Structure formats: C-alpha cells, structure tokens
Amino acid sequence: MQRFTDKKADQVTVRRLNMAAILKLLRERGTLARADLAKELGMTRNTASNIVTDLLTAGLVVETEFRRVGAGRPGLLLELAHNGGFAIGAEIDISRIIVVAVDFKGKTLWRESAQINPKQAQTEIIATAEKLVRDALDWGNGENLKPLGIGVGLAGLVDAEGGTLVYAPTLGWKNLPLKQMWEKQFSVPVYLSNEANTAALGYYNYADRSKAQNLAYLSIGVGMAAGLMLEGHLFGGTGGFAGQAGHMKIRPDGEPCSCGDHGCWITEVGLTALSRKTGGQPVKPDETAQALRDGDAQLTAVVAEMAEMLGIGIVNFINLFNFDTVILGGAMRPILPFMLEKARSVVDQRALKHPRANVRIKVSGRDDDSVFGAACLVLDSIMNDPIPLVRSMI
Amino acid sequence: MQRFTDKKADQVTVRRLNMAAILKLLRERGTLARADLAKELGMTRNTASNIVTDLLTAGLVVETEFRRVGAGRPGLLLELAHNGGFAIGAEIDISRIIVVAVDFKGKTLWRESAQINPKQAQTEIIATAEKLVRDALDWGNGENLKPLGIGVGLAGLVDAEGGTLVYAPTLGWKNLPLKQMWEKQFSVPVYLSNEANTAALGYYNYADRSKAQNLAYLSIGVGMAAGLMLEGHLFGGTGGFAGQAGHMKIRPDGEPCSCGDHGCWITEVGLTALSRKTGGQPVKPDETAQALRDGDAQLTAVVAEMAEMLGIGIVNFINLFNFDTVILGGAMRPILPFMLEKARSVVDQRALKHPRANVRIKVSGRDDDSVFGAACLVLDSIMNDPIPLVRSMI
DNA sequence: TTGATTTGTTCACAATAGATACAAATCTGG
DNA sequence: CCAGATTTGTATCTATTGTGAACAAATCAA
C-alpha cells in the first residue's frame, strides 16, 4: 500500500524510472530504435543509448535488424528479448489448477492443468499445484531460461502484501501463507492476487492500454468478483479486498445469499442463480450455451432476465467508477455472449449520459485471462523496477 | 489523466520528489529540524539541508526555534511559512457561493459568502462569484501575500483536465469553461473539481492521512455525489465523472428519479426523498434536525427508514472499494447524525466481514469541507511540484 | 557525386545525492 | 566545573546520471 508521505528519490531512482519507461515502451510498440525511444520519451539519444547498453548486457533486450526508411543512417531496431527470462502464472480455482510459463515478451509457451475436487484436502490440492509449478520450472530450465517469479491468481480474498490467501469460500480455505511457502520452496519471488484482479491485468496486457486505463473485469462464475484497474494500476483497497461485486445489494429484499445476507447481485446473476432459476441442476456453461444456440425458449427467457440484472449492476459500476472498459469473463463466459446485447441496452437506457458515453462493454475473447495475468504480475514487477535484475546480470 | 507510458526522469525530477516529500512531511508533522527530515525520509542531512535552503529562500518554510532535547546540538526547527502565499477556495452551490482564503499552512483566514437563487442568470451568479474572488485577492494583497491559485468546487459533472463544468443539473448549466475564463481574468492558476471531490480532499487534509488512504466522502443534499480518495489521490475515472453515487440502482423497480430512470439511491436517501416522504414540503435541514431532537415520531420513523437505505448503499461502497473511511456530509449534514447509528448497524449486518472490518463511518464535523478542499487543490498542486514556484522566487 | 539527413557514440559539463570530516552546541558523569 | 559523548548543520569531495555539442557513419536524393 502506498504510504501517506512520499518516498525520497536519488540518482538510481532516475535510472529506474527511465529504464522502466524504455522497457514499457518496447513492450507497447514491439520494435524501436534508440533514437525512437529518445524522441518518444523526451530524453537525449545519449541517455537512451546508455540504458539500452545495460539492457543488452543484461539480456532483457536484443538488437534485431536495421530499419531503412527515408534519408539518414538506418536505425538498429530493438525489442524485448524472448529469452530474457520466463514468468510462471498459476490459477487455483474451484475445479482446476492451471499453470503457464510466459516468456519475457509476454508469450505463453507452456501450459499444463489439472482437475481438482473441492472436497480434496488442502494439502493434496496444494501438492498438485506445486507439481505443476515444478514442471514449469523444469521446462524453463530445459529451455535455458531464467525463472523470474511465480504469480498466482486465487478465487478468494487475498492479502497481496502479506502474501496470504485470507479466505476462499468455494474451497473453504483460510489464512494460507502461500507466498512464504512457495518462496521458500522455489526460491523465486511469488506474487499473489485475486483471480479477478489477475484477469483484469491479463486483459490489460493485450488490450490497447491507451483505451483501457480504467477497466473492470467482471469474473462471473459461481461467485462474482471484479478486478479493478484504475488509472492503469490494479486497485485493491485498504485490505486488498476491493471488488466484491457479487455482494453489491441490488434488490435489498431479494433472494438469500450464501454470504448470509439477501438481495446480492450474485443471487440474480451467475451460475448459482442460473441453476436456481432453471430447476436446481448444476449448470454446465458449455452445454447451456449450446442449448441457447439451439433456441431453448425457456432458457432464453431466464437468461434474458439475468442479462437485465447484469446490465443494472454494470450501470452501477459505470456510474460509480466512470470506467472506459468493462470486460465480462469467468466460468460463465460461454453463456455471456447471449446476455451482452441486453446488458448493453440496459446500460444505454439507465446509466448516466456522461459516464456511459465512452464505455466499451465486451465479453473477453479468451479463456485464460486470469492465469496469463498471474504471470503478468511477475513481468510487471520487473518492468516497474528492472534495476535489481539488470544489475545482477551485469 | 495518467498516461499509459511512464514519463522520463532527470535530476530535476529527483529534486522535485525530494522537495515535495519534505514539504509534505512538514505539513504532516508541523515542525521538524533538518536532521529529522533526513532521518524520516532516508536521505542524508546534507540533502535535506540543501533543499531546506532553497525553501527558506523561496519563503515557503521558516526557521522557528531551537529544540533542546537530550544530548547534542539543538536542532533548529522548521515549519511551513504562514506567509508562503495564499490559496483561494470557492464553492458554487445551488443556493450560495462561498469563497475562502487559506494560508500556506492550510489555515482559513478569510471567508465570505453570498446567497444566490438558481433562477438567476448564469452571468449574474458568475459575476457574484467573481466579486467574492476579487475580494479575496484584494484581502491577500492587503496582507502582502502572494496568490497561489484558485480552486473551485462545483456541484455537477466537471472535466477537471479541460477545466470545464460539463453539466450542473441543479443550476441548469452546461459546458462552462470556468478555468479558462478565470485564469484570463485573475492571472493565477485555476483548478476545478466536483464539490464532493473537494470535500473529500478537504477532509483528508485535516484527517489522519495514515488512516484515511481510501476515503469516500458522501455529499448528500438535493443530489448525492461521492468524492473518492483512493490510495491518497482523488479518483475521477476516465472522464472525471466517477462518484455518481446518487444514481446507483438500489431497488431496480423503485421510485422514478430526476435522471429519467428509477430506483436510484437518491430516490431513497437525500433531501428530495425526505421531502417526498414527509408530504412534499421542501426540507430545511436545520429545522428537521430540531424536530428530530424534539422527538417528532413520524419524522423519526421516516428518517430511520432512510437510514436503512443509506446503510445499504454504504454497504455497496464498502464491498466494492474496501474503504477505510466513509464520511457523510453535504447539505443534509444536520440530519445525518440521526441516521448514523442505524446506518452503521446495517453495515455491520450486511457488508462482507473482511472489507467492513476496518472501516470508520462518520458524519463530518465541519460545514466547510468542500470549500476548504477547493483551496487544497491549489496547495496540493504546489506540494506536489514546488519547483516552478521555488525557482521563480530565487 | 555531393550535400542533406538521421543514427549512434564520445566528451565535457551540470545537477544532484552520498560519504566523510569537522565545527558548533548541548548534555552527562564524575 | 570540566572532559567526553552526542547530535546538528555544513563543507568538501565523489559517484551517478542526464544534457548539449560535436562528430563519424550510413543512407537517400538531387
């Protein structure tokens, strides 16, 4: 958490900020010459060149080819080094564990998953996750890549600073110091966050950042959490518990909720609500989507009603946060496209004119935003402070 | 708005950050010696001393007395200079205009107000405000204080970057480029913001900042807006329109609202709702508070019901933002103490355990948070980048 | 082919913080 | 009351880093 007095700065701070700016600009644009970096960031070619020299030595950046365009000496193009190291992303969900390995350019190169059962013992599930992480580390070792860290997205309340899973209702876990456990076991930095936060970060990392500075990622499944990206940074609130969208009261006298209260959004929208409204059977999202495609009339009506309530909740998000982007995803993703149009029209009718004017509402096109975003926790921490890594490689 | 690529840094950046850190620490602590500043901020005494020399020369800081405590040479205490300049804060409301002059230490030294009528022409109201601002400038001139700028809190949607009042429903104003107008007229920097935002900033500036990093200031009157202070910074969202709390849907099939929709929070909580629920007469908050003190049973029941809806909305705020502080204020302030206990108990019962654990809900103890906060817009901008002012005075 | 243009590097310089040393001012223990 | 310890503020030198000007290299265009 940011402190209330600002921290001091020294010359290393300057280098850190400029190095971070160069790395992020390269991530943004793909390839650029030294002169481009300098022009774009308003520094001298000299400074850009000095920093690039360090990044080349550290192996985080590579020179590729000359760019011949117009008069003048051609610039030697630079890009992030594929083999600058790799990040591991892990997602522990109610039904499965996914682990990916992502190279320094943000490309997912390795992926493995395992089904789990929430009735399994915690130690057993953790052991399964640890095996997958170890496989990822072994893979990277075989590829001769340096492991940069492990990011973990968890479905529950996470104390990111303390590195603890505080409470995961679906799994029934409490106070698990996963950061400490895994840093000891794997000897690399470990970053924890809520899976909706990592999903937001994952989306942000392949979205047009200039258009998604204020983004909500609504992860809708059995529960519903919102990952909040505000002004380009994940927002966690005082204890890191922000984004508990599912328990927004939307109909104060509504249905009872698993949280002990009633009228929560999640009682109207999500897989549990859908199950209740369709007769009590657990919902299999893919099968439900197929039934909708096949034109099941009763199901279509239920989903339309749910879309209306989805839209109303999104209206609240837009009025409160003035987002530019709202992304819908999570386990319910196959069903969400059938709700999108209705939800958008509710927003058009019921949200305030000015906040709604520039908002884009989409269903995520990918299934792995969250686990990819978990890996991005690692990459972002290096982008934001590359100095320790660079100095250690020189 | 923060850009998506970070800006470069140079040596001046370092000086700016350190100078800002020293000024903010002095604001926080009142008096400190050079050695204290250095120790507290982790810099050398040398650096602190250099910066203090500049601040003394610029007149932003003064030396007061020696501090004799324990062994060793006594430290020469420093504090912000009362006469480092003064900021003007202005609030244009539906019924009144208030203008204050605040010295560099944040003390309000001058205040004037004028009643207005929303039926008056815009030019007339603006002229009234301009007269008050000119009076404030004259006062400062008489006191031999340098004018640092004008901060304005407006009841409506404000484009802070563009310096435009986009839409003020209660006054019926649209697209007023007040920043441009007043900067031309008064030749000092002008900062615009929503009055709920300035109220949040005002509260923050006399609160314990370490305990109020994530603060919502609910300004409840005829309308209802929330000033959002997130991680110590005002949050405005993509267009600066965040915090439209009054139009959060809390009962989707509820009462019609002036926004054209229905079921908004403001249809249940606020002066308009209170008027409707008590027979249609306009509410005078002070008289209503007196009636409540006198034990008016019917009114008490209406207010209790309203307190319940107030609490439910606050629950949503807490679940979504994980605030540490929620402050209630605005035109309805005299009535709010009669609603506080009930609202708190609703939060205790209905908010999620973890987000609600460390939240403080209070009615503001002051009536002038907003106009004071408007002046703080000016002071904060100097605290955050004192270099131009300091360099211009050396 | 010659001049213009652009790139990347080199070198001297400026701004800034850090390290060390030191004088000044106070306290404490005998 | 005095000698040593302690703390403060400053002076001096050094290290880091960015800037500006100059220059060689590489390309294009007339």
Short mmCIF file of C-alpha atoms (C1' of nucleotides) in Angstrom, two decimals, chain C:
data_model
loop_
_atom_site.label_atom_id
_atom_site.label_comp_id
_atom_site.label_asym_id
_atom_site.label_seq_id
_atom_site.Cartn_x
_atom_site.Cartn_y
_atom_site.Cartn_z
"C1'" DT C 1 29.00 12.60 -56.71
"C1'" DT C 2 27.81 15.85 -53.30
"C1'" DG C 3 25.01 17.59 -49.82
"C1'" DA C 4 21.31 16.67 -46.57
"C1'" DT C 5 19.62 13.77 -43.05
"C1'" DT C 6 19.47 10.54 -39.47
"C1'" DT C 7 21.72 7.48 -36.11
"C1'" DG C 8 24.67 6.28 -32.56
"C1'" DT C 9 28.69 7.49 -29.85
"C1'" DT C 10 32.13 10.42 -27.46
"C1'" DC C 11 33.38 14.02 -24.44
"C1'" DA C 12 32.85 17.86 -21.45
"C1'" DC C 13 29.51 19.75 -18.26
"C1'" DA C 14 25.72 20.30 -14.88
"C1'" DA C 15 22.68 18.78 -11.31
"C1'" DT C 16 22.06 16.07 -7.60
"C1'" DA C 17 22.63 12.82 -3.74
"C1'" DG C 18 26.01 10.31 -0.82
"C1'" DA C 19 30.25 9.80 2.19
"C1'" DT C 20 33.34 11.72 5.17
"C1'" DA C 21 35.08 15.04 8.05
"C1'" DC C 22 34.54 18.76 11.11
"C1'" DA C 23 32.99 22.62 13.88
"C1'" DA C 24 29.30 24.03 16.94
"C1'" DA C 25 26.23 23.37 20.63
"C1'" DT C 26 24.39 20.85 24.11
"C1'" DC C 27 24.18 17.16 27.81
"C1'" DT C 28 26.14 13.92 31.33
"C1'" DG C 29 29.03 11.87 34.67
"C1'" DG C 30 32.50 12.49 37.62
#
